mmCIF file of C-alpha atoms in Angstrom:
data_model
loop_
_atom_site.group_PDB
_atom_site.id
_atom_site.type_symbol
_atom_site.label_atom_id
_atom_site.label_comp_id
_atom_site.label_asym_id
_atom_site.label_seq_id
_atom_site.Cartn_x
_atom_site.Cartn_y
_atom_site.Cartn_z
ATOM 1 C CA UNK A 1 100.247 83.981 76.050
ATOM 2 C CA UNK A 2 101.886 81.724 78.532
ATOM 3 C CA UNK A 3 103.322 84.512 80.463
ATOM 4 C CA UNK A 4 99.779 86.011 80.734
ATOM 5 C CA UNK A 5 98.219 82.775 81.743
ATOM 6 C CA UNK A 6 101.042 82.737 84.309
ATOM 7 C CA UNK A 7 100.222 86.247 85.667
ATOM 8 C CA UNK A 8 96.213 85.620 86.122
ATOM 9 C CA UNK A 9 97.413 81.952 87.896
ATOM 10 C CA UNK A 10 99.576 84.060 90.599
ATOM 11 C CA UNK A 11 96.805 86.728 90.799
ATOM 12 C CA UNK A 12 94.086 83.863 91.619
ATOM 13 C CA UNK A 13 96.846 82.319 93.953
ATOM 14 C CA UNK A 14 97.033 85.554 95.861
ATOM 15 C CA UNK A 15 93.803 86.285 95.617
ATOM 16 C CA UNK A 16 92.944 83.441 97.235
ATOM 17 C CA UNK A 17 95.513 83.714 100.264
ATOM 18 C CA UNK A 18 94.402 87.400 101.010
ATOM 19 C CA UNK A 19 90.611 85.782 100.976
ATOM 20 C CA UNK A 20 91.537 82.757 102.653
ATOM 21 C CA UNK A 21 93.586 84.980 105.386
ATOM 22 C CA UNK A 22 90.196 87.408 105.781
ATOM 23 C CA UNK A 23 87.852 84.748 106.544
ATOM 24 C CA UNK A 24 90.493 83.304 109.045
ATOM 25 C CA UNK A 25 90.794 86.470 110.889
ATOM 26 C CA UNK A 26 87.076 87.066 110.685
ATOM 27 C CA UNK A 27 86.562 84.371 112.533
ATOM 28 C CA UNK A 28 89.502 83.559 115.195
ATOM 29 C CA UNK A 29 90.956 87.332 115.299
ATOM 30 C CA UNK A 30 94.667 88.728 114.005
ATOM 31 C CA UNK A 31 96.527 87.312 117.470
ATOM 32 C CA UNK A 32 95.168 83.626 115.898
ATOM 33 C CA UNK A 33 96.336 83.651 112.685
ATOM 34 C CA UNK A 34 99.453 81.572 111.807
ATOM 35 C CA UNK A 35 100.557 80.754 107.649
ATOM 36 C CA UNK A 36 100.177 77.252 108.295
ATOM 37 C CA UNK A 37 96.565 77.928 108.664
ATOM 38 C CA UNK A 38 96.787 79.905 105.903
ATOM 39 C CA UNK A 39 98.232 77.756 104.224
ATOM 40 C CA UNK A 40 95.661 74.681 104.579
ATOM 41 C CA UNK A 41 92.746 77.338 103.805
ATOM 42 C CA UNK A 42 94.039 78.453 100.848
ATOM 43 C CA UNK A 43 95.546 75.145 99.589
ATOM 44 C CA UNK A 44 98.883 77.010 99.422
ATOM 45 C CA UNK A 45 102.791 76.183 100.429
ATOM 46 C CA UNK A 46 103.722 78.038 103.654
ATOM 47 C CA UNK A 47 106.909 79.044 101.648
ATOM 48 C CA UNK A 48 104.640 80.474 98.607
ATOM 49 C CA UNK A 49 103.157 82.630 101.038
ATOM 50 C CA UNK A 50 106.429 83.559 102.455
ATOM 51 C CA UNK A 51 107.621 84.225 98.852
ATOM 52 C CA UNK A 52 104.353 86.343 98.345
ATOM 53 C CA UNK A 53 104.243 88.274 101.437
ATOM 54 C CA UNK A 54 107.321 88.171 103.501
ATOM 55 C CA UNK A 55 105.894 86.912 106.854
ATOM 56 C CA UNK A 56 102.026 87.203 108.778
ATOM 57 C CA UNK A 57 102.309 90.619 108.965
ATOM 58 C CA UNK A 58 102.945 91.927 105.887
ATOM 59 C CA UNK A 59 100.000 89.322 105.107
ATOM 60 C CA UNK A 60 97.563 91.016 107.732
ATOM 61 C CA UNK A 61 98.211 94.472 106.753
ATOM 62 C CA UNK A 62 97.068 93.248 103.065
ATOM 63 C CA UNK A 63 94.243 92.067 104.386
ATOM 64 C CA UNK A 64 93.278 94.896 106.597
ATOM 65 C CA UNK A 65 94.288 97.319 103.563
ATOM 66 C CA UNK A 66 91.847 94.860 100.856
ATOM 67 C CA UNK A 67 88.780 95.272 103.890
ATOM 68 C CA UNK A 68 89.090 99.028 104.281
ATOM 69 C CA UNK A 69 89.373 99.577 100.366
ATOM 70 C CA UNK A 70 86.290 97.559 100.237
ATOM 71 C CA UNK A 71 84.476 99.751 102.369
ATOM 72 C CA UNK A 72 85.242 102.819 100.829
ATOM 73 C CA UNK A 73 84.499 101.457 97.380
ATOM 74 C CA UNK A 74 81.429 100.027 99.106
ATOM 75 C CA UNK A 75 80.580 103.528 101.140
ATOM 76 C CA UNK A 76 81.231 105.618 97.741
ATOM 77 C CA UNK A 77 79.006 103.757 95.435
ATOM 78 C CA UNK A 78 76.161 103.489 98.075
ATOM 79 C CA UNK A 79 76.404 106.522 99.133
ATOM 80 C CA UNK A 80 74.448 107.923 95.896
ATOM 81 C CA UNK A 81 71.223 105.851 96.302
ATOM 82 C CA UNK A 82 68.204 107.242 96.780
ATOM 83 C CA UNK A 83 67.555 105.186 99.919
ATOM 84 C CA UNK A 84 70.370 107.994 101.730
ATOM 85 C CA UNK A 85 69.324 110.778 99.968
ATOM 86 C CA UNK A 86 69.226 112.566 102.582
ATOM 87 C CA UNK A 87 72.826 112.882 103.692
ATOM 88 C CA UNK A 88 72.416 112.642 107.729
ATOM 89 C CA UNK A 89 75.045 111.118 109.698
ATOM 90 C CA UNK A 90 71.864 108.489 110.670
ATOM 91 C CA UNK A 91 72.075 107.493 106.827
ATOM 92 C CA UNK A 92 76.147 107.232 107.335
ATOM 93 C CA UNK A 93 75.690 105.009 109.603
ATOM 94 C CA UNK A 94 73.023 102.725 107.496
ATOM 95 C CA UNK A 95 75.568 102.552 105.244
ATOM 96 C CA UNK A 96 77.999 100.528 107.863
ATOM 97 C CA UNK A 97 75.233 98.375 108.954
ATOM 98 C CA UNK A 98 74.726 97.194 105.246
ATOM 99 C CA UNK A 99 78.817 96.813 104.810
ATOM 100 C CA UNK A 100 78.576 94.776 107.996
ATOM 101 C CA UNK A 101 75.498 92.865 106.412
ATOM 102 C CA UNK A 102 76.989 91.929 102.926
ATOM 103 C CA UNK A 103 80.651 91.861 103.436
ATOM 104 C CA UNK A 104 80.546 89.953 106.802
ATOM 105 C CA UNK A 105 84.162 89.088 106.582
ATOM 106 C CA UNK A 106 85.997 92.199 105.339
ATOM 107 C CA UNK A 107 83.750 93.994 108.052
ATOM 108 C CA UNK A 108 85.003 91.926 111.130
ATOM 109 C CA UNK A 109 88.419 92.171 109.548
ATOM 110 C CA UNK A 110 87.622 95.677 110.543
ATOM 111 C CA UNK A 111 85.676 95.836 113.619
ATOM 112 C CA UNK A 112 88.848 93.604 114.875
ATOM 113 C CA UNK A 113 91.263 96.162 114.007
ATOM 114 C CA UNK A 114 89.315 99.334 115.557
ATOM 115 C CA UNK A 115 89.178 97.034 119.137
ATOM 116 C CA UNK A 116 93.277 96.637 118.795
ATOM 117 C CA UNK A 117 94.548 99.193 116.561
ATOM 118 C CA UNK A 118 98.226 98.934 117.891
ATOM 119 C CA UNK A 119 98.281 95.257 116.297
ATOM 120 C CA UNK A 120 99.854 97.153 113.419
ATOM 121 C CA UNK A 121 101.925 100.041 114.957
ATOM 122 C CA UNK A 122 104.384 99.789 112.596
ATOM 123 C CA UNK A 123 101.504 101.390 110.121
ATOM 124 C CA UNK A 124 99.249 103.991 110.458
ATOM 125 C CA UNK A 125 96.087 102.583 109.523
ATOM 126 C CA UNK A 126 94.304 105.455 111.337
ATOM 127 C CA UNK A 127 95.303 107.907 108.963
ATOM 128 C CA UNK A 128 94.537 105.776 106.245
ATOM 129 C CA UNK A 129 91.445 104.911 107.150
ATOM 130 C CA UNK A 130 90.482 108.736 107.471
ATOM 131 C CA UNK A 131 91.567 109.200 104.110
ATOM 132 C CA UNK A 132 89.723 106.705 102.567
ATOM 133 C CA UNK A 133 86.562 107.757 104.033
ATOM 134 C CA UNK A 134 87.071 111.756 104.039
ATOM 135 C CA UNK A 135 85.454 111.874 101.152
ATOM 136 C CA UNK A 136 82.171 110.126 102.241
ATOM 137 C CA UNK A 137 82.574 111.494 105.484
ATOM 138 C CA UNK A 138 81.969 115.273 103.686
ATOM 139 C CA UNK A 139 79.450 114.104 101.193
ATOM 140 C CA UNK A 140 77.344 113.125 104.138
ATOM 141 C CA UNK A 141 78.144 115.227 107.351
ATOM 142 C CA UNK A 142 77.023 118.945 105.685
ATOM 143 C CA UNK A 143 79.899 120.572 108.138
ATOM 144 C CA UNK A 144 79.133 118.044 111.264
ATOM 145 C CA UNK A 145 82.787 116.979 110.782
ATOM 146 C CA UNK A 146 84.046 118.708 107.780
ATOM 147 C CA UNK A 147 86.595 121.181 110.485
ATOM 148 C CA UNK A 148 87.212 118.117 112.404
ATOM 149 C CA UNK A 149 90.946 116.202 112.560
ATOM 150 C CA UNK A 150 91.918 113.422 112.117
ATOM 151 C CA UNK A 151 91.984 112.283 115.744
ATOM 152 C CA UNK A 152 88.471 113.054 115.844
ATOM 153 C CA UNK A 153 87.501 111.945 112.915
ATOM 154 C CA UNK A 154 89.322 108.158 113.614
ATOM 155 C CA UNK A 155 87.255 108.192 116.792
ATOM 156 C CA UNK A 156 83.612 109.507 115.686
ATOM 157 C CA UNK A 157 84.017 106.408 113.022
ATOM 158 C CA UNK A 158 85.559 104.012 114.960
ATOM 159 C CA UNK A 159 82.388 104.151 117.511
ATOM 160 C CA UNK A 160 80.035 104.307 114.594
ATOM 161 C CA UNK A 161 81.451 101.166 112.792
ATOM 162 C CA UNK A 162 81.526 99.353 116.488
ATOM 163 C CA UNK A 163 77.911 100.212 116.793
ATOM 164 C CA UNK A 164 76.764 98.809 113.191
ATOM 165 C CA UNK A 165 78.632 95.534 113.746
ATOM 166 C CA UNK A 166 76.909 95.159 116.937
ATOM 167 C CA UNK A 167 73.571 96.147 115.295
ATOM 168 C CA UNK A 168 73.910 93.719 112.358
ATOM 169 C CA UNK A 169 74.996 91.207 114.372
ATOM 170 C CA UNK A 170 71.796 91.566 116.908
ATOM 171 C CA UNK A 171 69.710 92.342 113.426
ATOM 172 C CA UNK A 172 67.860 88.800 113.633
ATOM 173 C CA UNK A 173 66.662 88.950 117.349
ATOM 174 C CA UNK A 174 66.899 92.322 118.092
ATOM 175 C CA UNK A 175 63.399 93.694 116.721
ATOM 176 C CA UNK A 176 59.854 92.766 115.242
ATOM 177 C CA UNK A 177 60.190 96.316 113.291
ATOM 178 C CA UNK A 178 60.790 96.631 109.630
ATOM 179 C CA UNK A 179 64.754 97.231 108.676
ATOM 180 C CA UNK A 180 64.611 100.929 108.352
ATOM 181 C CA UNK A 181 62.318 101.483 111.350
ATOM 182 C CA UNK A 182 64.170 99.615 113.594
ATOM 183 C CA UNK A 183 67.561 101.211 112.164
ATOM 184 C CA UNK A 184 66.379 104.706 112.920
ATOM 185 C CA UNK A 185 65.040 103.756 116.393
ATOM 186 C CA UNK A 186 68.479 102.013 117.567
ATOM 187 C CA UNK A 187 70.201 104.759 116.199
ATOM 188 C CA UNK A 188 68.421 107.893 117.598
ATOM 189 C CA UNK A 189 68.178 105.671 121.255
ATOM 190 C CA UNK A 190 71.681 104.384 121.219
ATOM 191 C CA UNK A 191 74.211 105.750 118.540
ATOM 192 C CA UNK A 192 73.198 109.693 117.569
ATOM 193 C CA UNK A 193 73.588 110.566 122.337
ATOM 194 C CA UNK A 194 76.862 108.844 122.618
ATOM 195 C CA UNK A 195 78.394 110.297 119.262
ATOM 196 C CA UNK A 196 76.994 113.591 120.215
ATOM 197 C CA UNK A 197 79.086 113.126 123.606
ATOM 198 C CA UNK A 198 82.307 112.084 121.726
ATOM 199 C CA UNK A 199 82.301 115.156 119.614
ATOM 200 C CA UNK A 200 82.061 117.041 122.342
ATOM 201 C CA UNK A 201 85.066 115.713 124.099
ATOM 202 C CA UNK A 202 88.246 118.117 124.353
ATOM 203 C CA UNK A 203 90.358 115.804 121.373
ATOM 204 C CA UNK A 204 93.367 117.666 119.789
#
């Protein structure tokens, strides 16, 4: 009994340094983000971090890694509503403006990666982050990018993601139009011509 209590205590504790950690780089960006803030925002030691996680970037790549399994957890359950039935890429990318909507800070933690990706060049996130989504990706693209690679694959979502945080984060001043109308109308002006261009380029 006490060594279970024990376990669910240094669960919460990390827990709470991963979340802490996320909401810190949501907000001031990866380059920011020292353990002693951390530490304050989690109400942790800096050396039971360090005992948890090594150093900051062992920490980070948790924290990236916890954001983009929260996506795809949030892209795979959502992705069977009725609401995107109808399996377009348009209806892909509805999905990332409602990730960007309810999980504000796991979604920045993401949008900040995809702006610096070499932050963690000692880890391929990009492949990682293909393989997460691959299987959304084919549930919704009916052969669009089913033949693609990985390159292009990384770079089709990576623009798509930017776009959705910049539409959610617009959302509230942006339009007078109900939520879906205005979705489809920023995404047919703005998102479907300059993804069309991107899988055009010559990407190996």
């Amino acid at each position: 009994m006490i060594a279970r209590t024990a376990q669910r205590q240094t669960s919460k504790s990390k827990e709470q340094i991963v979340d802490s950690a996320i909401r810190l780089i949501s907000k001031y960006g990866f380059e920011q983000l020292t353990l002693d803030q951390v530490g304050v925002a989690a109400n942790a030691k800096r050396y039971a971090i360090v005992a948890k996680y090594g150093n900051l970037g062992n920490l980070m790549q948790v924290c990236l890694q916890a954001s983009l399994d929260s996506l795809a957890l949030f892209m795979s359950l959502r992705s069977y509503r009725n609401d995107y039935r109808e399996h377009k890429t348009e209806d892909f990318w509805a999905l990332l403006v409602a990730f960007n909507t309810h999980n504000a800070d796991k979604a920045s933690v993401i949008c900040r990666y995809l702006k610096s990706p070499s932050i963690f060049q000692a880890q391929d996130f990009r492949t990682e982050l293909v393989k997460l989504l691959n299987p959304i990706y084919d549930h919704f693209e009916q052969g669009l990018l089913q033949n693609s690679n990985v390159h292009i694959r990384f770079i089709s979502f990576k623009y798509l993601y930017q776009s959705a945080c910049a539409y959610a984060e617009s959302r509230s001043s942006a339009s007078t139009l109900s939520h879906t109308a205005s979705l489809s109308v920023y995404y047919n002006n703005k998102v479907a011509p300059e993804l069309e261009r991107i899988l055009r380029l010559p990407i190996n």
